[in-house]
mmCIF file of C-alpha atoms in Angstrom:
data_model
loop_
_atom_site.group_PDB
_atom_site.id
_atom_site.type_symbol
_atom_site.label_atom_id
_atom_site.label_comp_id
_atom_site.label_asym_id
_atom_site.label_seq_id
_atom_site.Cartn_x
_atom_site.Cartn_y
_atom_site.Cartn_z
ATOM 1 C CA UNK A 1 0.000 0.000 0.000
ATOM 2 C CA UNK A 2 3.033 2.393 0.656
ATOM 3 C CA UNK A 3 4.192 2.418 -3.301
ATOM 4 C CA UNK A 4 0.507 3.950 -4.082
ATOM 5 C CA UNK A 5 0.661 6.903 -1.253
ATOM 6 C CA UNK A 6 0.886 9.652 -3.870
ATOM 7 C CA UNK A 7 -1.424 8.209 -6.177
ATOM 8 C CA UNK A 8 -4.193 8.123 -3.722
ATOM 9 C CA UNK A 9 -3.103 11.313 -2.462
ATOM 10 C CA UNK A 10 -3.289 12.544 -5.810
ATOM 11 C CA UNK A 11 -6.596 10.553 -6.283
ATOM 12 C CA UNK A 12 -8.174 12.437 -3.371
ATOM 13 C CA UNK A 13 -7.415 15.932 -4.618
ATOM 14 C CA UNK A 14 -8.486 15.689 -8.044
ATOM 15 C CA UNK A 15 -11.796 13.920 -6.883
ATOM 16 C CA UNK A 16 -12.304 16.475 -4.031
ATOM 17 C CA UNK A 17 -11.439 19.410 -7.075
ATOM 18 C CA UNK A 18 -14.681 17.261 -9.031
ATOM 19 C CA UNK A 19 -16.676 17.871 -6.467
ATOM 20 C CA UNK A 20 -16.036 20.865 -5.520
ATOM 21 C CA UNK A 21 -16.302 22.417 -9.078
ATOM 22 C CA UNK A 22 -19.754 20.120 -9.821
ATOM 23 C CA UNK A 23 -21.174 18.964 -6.734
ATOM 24 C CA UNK A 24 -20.859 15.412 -7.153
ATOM 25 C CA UNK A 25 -17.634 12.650 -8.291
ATOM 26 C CA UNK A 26 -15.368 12.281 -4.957
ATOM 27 C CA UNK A 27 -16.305 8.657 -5.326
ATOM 28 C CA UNK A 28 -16.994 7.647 -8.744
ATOM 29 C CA UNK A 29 -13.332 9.351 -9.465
ATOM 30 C CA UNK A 30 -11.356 7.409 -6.724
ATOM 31 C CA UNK A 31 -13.003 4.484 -7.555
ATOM 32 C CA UNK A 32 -12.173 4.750 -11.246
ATOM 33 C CA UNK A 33 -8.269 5.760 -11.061
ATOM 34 C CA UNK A 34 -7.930 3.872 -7.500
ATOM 35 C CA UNK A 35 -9.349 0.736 -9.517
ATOM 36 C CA UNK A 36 -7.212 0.920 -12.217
ATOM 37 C CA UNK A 37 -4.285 0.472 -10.171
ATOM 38 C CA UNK A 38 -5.565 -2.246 -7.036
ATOM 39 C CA UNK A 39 -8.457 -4.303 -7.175
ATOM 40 C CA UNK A 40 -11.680 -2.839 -6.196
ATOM 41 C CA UNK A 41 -12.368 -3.811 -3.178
ATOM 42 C CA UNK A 42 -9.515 -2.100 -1.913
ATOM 43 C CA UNK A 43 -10.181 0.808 -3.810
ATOM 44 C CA UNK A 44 -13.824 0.450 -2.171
ATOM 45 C CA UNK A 45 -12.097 0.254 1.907
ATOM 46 C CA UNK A 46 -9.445 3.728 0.417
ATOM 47 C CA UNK A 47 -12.672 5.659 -0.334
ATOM 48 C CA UNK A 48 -15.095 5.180 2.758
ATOM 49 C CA UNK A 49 -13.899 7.910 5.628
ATOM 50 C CA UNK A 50 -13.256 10.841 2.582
ATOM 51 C CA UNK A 51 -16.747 9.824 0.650
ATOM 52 C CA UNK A 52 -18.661 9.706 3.866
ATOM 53 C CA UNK A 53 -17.177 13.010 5.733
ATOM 54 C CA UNK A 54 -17.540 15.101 2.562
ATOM 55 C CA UNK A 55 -21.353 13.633 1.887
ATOM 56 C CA UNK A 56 -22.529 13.905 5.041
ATOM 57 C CA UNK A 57 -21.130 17.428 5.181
ATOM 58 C CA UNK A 58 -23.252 17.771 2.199
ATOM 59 C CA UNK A 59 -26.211 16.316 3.681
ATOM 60 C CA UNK A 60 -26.387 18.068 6.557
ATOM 61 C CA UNK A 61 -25.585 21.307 4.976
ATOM 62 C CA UNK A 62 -29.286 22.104 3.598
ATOM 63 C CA UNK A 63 -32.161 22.709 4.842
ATOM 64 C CA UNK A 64 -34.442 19.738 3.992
ATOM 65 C CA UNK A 65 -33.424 16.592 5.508
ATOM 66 C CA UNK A 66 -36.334 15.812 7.435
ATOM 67 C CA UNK A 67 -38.647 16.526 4.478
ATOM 68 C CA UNK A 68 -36.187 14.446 1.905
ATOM 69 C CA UNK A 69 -35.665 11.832 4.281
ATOM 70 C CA UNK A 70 -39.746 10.910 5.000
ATOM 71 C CA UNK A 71 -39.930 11.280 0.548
ATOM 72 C CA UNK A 72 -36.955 8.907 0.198
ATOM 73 C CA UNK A 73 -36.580 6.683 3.010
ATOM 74 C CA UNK A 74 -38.015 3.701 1.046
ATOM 75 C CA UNK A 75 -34.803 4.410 -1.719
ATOM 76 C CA UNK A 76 -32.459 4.487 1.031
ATOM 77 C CA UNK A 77 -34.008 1.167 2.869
ATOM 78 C CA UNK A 78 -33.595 -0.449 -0.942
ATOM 79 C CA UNK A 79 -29.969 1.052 -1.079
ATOM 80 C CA UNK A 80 -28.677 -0.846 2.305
ATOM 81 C CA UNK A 81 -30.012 -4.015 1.779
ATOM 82 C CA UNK A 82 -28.903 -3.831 -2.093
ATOM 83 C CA UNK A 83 -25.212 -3.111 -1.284
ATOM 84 C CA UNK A 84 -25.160 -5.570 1.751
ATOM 85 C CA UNK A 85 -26.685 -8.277 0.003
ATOM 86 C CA UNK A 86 -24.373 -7.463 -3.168
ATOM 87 C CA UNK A 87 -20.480 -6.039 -1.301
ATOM 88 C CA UNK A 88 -19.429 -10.141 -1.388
ATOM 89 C CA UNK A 89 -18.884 -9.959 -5.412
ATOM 90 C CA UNK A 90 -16.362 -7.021 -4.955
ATOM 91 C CA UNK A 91 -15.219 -8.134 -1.407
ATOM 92 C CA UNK A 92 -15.034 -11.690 -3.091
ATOM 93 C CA UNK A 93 -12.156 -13.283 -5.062
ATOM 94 C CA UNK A 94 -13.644 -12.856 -8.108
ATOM 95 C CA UNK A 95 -11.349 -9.533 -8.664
ATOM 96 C CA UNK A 96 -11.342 -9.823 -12.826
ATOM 97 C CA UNK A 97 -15.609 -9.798 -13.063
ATOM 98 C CA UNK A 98 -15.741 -6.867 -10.199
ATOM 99 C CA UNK A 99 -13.108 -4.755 -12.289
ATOM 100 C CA UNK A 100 -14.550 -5.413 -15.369
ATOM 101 C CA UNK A 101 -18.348 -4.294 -13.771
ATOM 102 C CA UNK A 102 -16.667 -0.847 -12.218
ATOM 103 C CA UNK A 103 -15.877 0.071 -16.053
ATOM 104 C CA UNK A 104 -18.830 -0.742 -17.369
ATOM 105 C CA UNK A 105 -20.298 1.160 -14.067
ATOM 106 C CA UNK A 106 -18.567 3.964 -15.252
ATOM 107 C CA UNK A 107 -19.236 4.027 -18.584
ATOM 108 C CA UNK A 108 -23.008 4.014 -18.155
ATOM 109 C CA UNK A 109 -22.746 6.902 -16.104
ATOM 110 C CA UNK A 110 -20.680 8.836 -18.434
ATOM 111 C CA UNK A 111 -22.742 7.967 -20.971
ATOM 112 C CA UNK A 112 -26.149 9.440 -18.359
ATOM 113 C CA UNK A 113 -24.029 12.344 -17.600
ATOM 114 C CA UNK A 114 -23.145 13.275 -21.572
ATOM 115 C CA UNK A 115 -26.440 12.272 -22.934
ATOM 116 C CA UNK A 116 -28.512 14.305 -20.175
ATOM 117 C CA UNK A 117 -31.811 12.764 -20.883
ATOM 118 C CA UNK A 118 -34.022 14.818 -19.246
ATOM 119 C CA UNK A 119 -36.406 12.219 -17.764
ATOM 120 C CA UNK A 120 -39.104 12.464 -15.027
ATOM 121 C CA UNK A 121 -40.617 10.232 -12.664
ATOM 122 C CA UNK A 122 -44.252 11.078 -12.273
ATOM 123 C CA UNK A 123 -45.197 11.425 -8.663
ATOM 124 C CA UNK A 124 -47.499 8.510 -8.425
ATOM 125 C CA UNK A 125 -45.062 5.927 -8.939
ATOM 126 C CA UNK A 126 -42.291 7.127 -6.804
ATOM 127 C CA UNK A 127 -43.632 5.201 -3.506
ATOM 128 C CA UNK A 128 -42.535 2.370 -5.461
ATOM 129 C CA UNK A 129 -39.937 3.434 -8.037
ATOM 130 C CA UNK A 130 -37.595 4.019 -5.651
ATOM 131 C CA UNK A 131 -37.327 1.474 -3.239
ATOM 132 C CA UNK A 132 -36.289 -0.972 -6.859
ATOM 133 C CA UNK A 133 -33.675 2.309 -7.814
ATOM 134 C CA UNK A 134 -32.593 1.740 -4.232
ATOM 135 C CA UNK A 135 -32.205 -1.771 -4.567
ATOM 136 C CA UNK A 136 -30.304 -1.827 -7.833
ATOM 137 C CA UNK A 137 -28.184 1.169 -6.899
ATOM 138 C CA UNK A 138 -27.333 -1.188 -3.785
ATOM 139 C CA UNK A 139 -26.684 -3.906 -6.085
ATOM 140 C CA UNK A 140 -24.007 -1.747 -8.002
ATOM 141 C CA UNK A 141 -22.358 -0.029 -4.661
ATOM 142 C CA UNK A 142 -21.710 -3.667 -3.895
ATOM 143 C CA UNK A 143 -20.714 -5.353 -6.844
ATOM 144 C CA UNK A 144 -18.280 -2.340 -8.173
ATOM 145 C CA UNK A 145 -17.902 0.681 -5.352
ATOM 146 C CA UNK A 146 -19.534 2.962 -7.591
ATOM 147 C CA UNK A 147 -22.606 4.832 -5.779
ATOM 148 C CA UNK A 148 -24.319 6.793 -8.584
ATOM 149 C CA UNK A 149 -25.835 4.452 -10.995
ATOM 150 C CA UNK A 150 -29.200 4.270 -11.222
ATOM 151 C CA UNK A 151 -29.644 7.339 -8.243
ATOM 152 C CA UNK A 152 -28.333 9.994 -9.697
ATOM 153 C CA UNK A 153 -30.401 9.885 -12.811
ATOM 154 C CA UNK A 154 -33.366 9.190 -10.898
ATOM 155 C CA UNK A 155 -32.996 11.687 -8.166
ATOM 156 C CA UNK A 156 -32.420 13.969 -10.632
ATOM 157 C CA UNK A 157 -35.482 13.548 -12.492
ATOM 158 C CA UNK A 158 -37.619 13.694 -9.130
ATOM 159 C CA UNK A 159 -38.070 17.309 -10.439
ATOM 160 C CA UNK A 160 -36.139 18.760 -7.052
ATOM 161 C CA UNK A 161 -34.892 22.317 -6.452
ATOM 162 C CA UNK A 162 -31.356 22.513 -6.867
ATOM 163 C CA UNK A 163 -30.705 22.759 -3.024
ATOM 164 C CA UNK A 164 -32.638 20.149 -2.464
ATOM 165 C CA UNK A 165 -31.074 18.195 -5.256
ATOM 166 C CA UNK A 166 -27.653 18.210 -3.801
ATOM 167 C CA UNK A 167 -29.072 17.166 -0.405
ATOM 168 C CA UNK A 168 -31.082 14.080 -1.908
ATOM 169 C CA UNK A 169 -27.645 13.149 -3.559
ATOM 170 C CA UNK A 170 -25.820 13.648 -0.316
ATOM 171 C CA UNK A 171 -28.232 11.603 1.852
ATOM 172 C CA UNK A 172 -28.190 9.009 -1.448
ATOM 173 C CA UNK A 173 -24.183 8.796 -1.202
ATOM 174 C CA UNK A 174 -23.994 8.664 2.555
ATOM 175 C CA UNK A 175 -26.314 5.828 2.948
ATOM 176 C CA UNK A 176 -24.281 4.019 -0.149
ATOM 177 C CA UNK A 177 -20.977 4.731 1.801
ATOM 178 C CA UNK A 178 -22.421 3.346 5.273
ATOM 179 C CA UNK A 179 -23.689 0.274 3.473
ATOM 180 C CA UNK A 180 -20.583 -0.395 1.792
ATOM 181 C CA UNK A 181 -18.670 -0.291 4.385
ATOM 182 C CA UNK A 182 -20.408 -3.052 6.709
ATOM 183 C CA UNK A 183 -20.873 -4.832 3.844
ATOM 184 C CA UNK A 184 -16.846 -4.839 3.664
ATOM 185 C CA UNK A 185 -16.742 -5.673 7.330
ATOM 186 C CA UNK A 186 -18.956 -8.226 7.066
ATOM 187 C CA UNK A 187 -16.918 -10.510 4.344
ATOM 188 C CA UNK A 188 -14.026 -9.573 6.275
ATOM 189 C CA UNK A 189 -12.479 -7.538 3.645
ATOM 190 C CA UNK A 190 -12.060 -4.901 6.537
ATOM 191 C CA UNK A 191 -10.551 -6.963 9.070
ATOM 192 C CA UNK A 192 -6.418 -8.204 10.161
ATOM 193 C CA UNK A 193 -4.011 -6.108 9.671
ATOM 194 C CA UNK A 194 -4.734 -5.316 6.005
ATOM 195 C CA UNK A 195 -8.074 -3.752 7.023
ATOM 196 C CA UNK A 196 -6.680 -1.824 9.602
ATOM 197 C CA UNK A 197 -4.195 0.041 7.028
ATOM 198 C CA UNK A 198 -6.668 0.495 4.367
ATOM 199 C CA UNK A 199 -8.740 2.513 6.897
ATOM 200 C CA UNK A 200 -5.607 4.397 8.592
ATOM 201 C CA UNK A 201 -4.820 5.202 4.754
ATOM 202 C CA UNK A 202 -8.639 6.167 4.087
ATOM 203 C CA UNK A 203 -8.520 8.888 7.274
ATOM 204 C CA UNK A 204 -5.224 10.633 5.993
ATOM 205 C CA UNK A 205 -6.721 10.743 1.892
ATOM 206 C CA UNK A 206 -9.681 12.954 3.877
ATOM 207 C CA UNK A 207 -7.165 15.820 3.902
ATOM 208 C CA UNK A 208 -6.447 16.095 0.247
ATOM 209 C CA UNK A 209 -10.023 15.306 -0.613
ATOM 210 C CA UNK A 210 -10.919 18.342 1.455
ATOM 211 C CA UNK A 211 -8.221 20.558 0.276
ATOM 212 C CA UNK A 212 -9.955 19.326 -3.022
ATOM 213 C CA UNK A 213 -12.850 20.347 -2.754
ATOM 214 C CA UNK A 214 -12.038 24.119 -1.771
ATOM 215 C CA UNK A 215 -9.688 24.563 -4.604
ATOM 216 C CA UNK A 216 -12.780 23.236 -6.674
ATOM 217 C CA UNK A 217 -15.153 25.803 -4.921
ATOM 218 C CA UNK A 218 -12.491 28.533 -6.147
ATOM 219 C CA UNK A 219 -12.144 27.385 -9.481
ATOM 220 C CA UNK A 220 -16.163 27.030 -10.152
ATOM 221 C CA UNK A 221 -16.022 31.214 -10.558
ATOM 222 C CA UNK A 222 -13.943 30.819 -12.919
ATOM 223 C CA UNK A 223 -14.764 28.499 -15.369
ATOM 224 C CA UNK A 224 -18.007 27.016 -17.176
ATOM 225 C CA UNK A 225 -19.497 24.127 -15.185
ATOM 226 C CA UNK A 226 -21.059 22.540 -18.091
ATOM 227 C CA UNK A 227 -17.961 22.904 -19.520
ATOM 228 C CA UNK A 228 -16.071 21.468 -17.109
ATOM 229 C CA UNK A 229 -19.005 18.793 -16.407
ATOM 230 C CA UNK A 230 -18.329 17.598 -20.013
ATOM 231 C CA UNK A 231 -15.155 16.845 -19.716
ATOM 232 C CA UNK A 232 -15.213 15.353 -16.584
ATOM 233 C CA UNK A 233 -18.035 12.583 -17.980
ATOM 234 C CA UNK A 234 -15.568 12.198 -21.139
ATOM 235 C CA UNK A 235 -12.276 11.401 -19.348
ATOM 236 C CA UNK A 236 -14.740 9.005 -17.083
ATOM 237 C CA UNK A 237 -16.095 7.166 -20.233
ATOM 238 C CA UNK A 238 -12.929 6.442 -21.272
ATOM 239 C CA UNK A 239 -10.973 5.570 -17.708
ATOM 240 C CA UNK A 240 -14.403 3.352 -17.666
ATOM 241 C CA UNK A 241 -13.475 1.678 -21.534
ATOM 242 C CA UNK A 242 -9.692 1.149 -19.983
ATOM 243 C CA UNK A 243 -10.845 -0.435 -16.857
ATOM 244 C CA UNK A 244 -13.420 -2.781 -18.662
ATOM 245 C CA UNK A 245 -10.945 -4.090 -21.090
ATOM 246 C CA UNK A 246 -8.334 -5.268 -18.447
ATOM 247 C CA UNK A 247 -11.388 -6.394 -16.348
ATOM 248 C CA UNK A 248 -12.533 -9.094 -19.677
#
């Protein structure tokens, strides 16, 4: 783990700068460069104390939880049980199948992210829309560490006000990040000695993440989000084509 200290450092500021320019990536972009160069699961353990301590900070800093959390508790109940019932396939040995599902992971959101669909859920089907998003968004948090696919989309199409947007991703993201980490715990992928360094490593990555994310909230006067958004969903597509092909 020593010979890839800069790269997660690295990693962690360039995911934090993501987020902090866009809102959203601190995950999806350690996961995708992190897996490239160790399999996922460990990738998955690297990414838990920066992903959680930046969402929750994110969760917690609008002013809807309460409201969000009665609309989308059934999405976040289909979440935890997904990614716990799902974290043995990347905590498993099978470390070719759960590389080769983080590309294609990534590539389907990159291709979401370019394509921008514009969809909408209608509110009458949302009591039971999202519990099944929350189940197969659990399903990919614990098969590949990415948290975004299908929640992102869908909470995005819930027709929510931007604030409230970013909080329904943060409470989305922080439940994914819980959930992935017991599920770790619980196949053991978190335990010995090896555990207990992946974790130490995770807590010191929080400090680049965060210095990150406020050179990304400087940098988002200054250039064109969608801009920047664009290119951030291109370079994913193809770290996502890279990662599939070694992962067949």
């Amino acid at each position: 783990m020593t010979e890839h200290i800069l790269l997660i450092a690295l990693t962690f500021l360039l995911a934090g700068l993501v987020k902090g320019v866009i809102g959203l990536g601190l995950p999806t972009v350690a996961m995708g460069l992190l897996g490239a160069a160790m399999p996922p699961a460990q990738a998955a353990a690297l990414l838990l104390v920066p992903s959680f301590v930046t969402n929750i900070w994110q969760l917690f800093a609008g002013p809807r939880f309460l409201p969000l959390l009665r609309r989308l508790w059934g999405m976040m109940l289909g979440i935890g049980v997904g990614t716990w019932a799902c974290s043995g396939l990347i905590a498993g040995g099978a470390a070719g199948l759960a590389t080769a599902g983080l590309g294609a992971a990534l590539l389907a959101y990159a291709a979401i992210g370019l394509a921008r669909p514009g969809l909408r859920v209608a509110p009458g089907i949302q009591g039971w829309a999202g519990p099944l998003v929350g189940l197969a968004t659990g399903a990919v948090t614990g098969a590949t560490g990415v948290l975004v696919i299908p929640a992102v989309p869908y909470l995005a199409a819930l027709g929510l006000e931007r604030d409230e947007l970013v909080q329904a991703l943060g409470l989305s993201f922080t439940t994914s990040t819980l959930a992935l980490g017991l599920g770790l715990a619980w196949h053991g992928a978190l335990a010995g000695p090896q555990g207990a360094s992946l974790l130490g490593v995770s807590l010191l990555a929080l400090a680049p993440a965060l210095l990150g994310m406020a050179l990304g909230g400087a940098l988002r006067a200054r250039v064109r989000p969608e801009v920047f958004r664009r290119g951030f969903f291109i370079g994913l597509a193809v770290l996502g084509a890279e990662i599939l092909w070694r992962g067949l």
